[in-house]
XYZ file of C-alpha atoms in Angstrom:
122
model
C -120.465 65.358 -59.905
C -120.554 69.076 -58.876
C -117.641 71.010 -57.314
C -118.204 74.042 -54.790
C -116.191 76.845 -54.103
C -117.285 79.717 -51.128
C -116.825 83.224 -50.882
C -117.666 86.035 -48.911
C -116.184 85.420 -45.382
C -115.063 87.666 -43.227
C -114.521 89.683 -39.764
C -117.385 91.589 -38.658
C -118.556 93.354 -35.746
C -121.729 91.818 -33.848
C -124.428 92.770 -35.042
C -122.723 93.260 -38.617
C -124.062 91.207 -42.082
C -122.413 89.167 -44.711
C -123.341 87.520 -47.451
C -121.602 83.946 -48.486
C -121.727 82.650 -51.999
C -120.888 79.213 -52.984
C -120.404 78.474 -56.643
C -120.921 74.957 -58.792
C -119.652 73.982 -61.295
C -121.449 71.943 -63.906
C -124.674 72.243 -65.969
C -126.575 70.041 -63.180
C -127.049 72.655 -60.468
C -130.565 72.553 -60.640
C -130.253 68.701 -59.907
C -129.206 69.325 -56.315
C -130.218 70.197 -53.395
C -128.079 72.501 -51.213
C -127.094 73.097 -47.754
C -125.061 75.386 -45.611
C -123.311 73.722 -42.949
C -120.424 75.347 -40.115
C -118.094 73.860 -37.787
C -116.496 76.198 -35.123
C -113.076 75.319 -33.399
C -113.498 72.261 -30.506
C -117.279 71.703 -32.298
C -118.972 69.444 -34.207
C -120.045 70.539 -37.564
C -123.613 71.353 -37.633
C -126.223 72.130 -39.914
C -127.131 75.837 -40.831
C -129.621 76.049 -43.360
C -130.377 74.166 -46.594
C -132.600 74.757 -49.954
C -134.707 72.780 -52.545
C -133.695 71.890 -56.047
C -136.130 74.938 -57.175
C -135.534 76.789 -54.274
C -139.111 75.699 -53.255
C -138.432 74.376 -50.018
C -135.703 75.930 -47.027
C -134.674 74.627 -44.238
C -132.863 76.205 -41.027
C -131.557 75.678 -37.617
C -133.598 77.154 -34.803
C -130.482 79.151 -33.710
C -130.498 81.301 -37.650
C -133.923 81.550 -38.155
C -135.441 84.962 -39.120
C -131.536 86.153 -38.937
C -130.354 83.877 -42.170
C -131.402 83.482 -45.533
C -130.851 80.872 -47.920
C -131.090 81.203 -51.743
C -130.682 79.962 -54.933
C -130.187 81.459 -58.479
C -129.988 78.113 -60.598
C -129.101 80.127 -63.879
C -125.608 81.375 -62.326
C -124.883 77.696 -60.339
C -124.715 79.920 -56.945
C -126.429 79.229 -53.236
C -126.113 81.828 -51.046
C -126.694 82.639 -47.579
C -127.088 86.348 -46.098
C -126.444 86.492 -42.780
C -127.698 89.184 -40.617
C -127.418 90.691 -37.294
C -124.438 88.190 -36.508
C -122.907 87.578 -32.951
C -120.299 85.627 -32.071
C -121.761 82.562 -31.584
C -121.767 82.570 -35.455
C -118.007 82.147 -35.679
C -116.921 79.010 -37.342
C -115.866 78.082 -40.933
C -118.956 77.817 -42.956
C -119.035 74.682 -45.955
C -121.801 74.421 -48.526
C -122.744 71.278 -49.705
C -124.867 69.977 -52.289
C -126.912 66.551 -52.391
C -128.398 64.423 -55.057
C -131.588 64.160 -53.240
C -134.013 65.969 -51.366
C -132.634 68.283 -48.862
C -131.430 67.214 -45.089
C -130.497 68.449 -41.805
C -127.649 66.377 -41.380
C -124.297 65.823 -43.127
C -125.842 63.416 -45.486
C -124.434 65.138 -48.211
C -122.476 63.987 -51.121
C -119.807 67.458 -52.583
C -118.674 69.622 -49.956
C -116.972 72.995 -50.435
C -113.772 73.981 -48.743
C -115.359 76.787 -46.269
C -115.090 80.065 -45.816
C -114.189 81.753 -42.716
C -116.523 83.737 -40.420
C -115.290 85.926 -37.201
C -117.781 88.319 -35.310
C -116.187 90.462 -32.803
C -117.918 90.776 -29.836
């Protein structure tokens, strides 16, 4: 069992980065893989990006790639993703999740974080 907590959210102008943390609890970290997912207002939640057990292997929605990173730092339990050169149609609450298997593009996972709100002004 893992718990997640994020950080980092924010209001930003377009074009403006953040960075979002999510920290887990337990000794395990390294046992899951995780995943960034967001779900604006009136949307369905939808997959972001997601990362290996050994950070090995990413994973990313067309719409983030080359603008989002996903990482890992195993010996501090803590995913992140930087987010740059945002726009609006990156508003939504963002969730990390974590899975006990190999990673997925879909809400097949089993510990999900509260979220962390994201605004980008136009």
């Amino acid at each position: 069992q893992v718990q997640l907590e994020e950080s980092g959210g924010g209001l930003v102008q377009a074009g403006g980065s953040l960075r979002l943390s999510c920290a887990a609890s337990g000794r395990t970290f390294s046992s899951y893989a995780m995943a960034w997912f967001r779900q604006a207002p009136g949307k369905e939640r939808e997959f972001v990006a997601a990362i290996s057990q050994s950070g090995g292997s990413t994973s990313y929605k067309d719409a983030v790639k080359g603008r989002f990173t996903i990482s890992r730092d195993n010996a501090k339990n803590t995913v992140y993703l930087e987010m740059n050169n945002l726009n609006p149609e990156d508003t939504a609450v963002y969730s990390c999740a974590a899975r006990n298997f190999g990673i997925a593009t879909t809400a097949l996972y089993d510990y999900w974080g509260q979220g962390t709100q994201v605004t980008v002004s136009s």
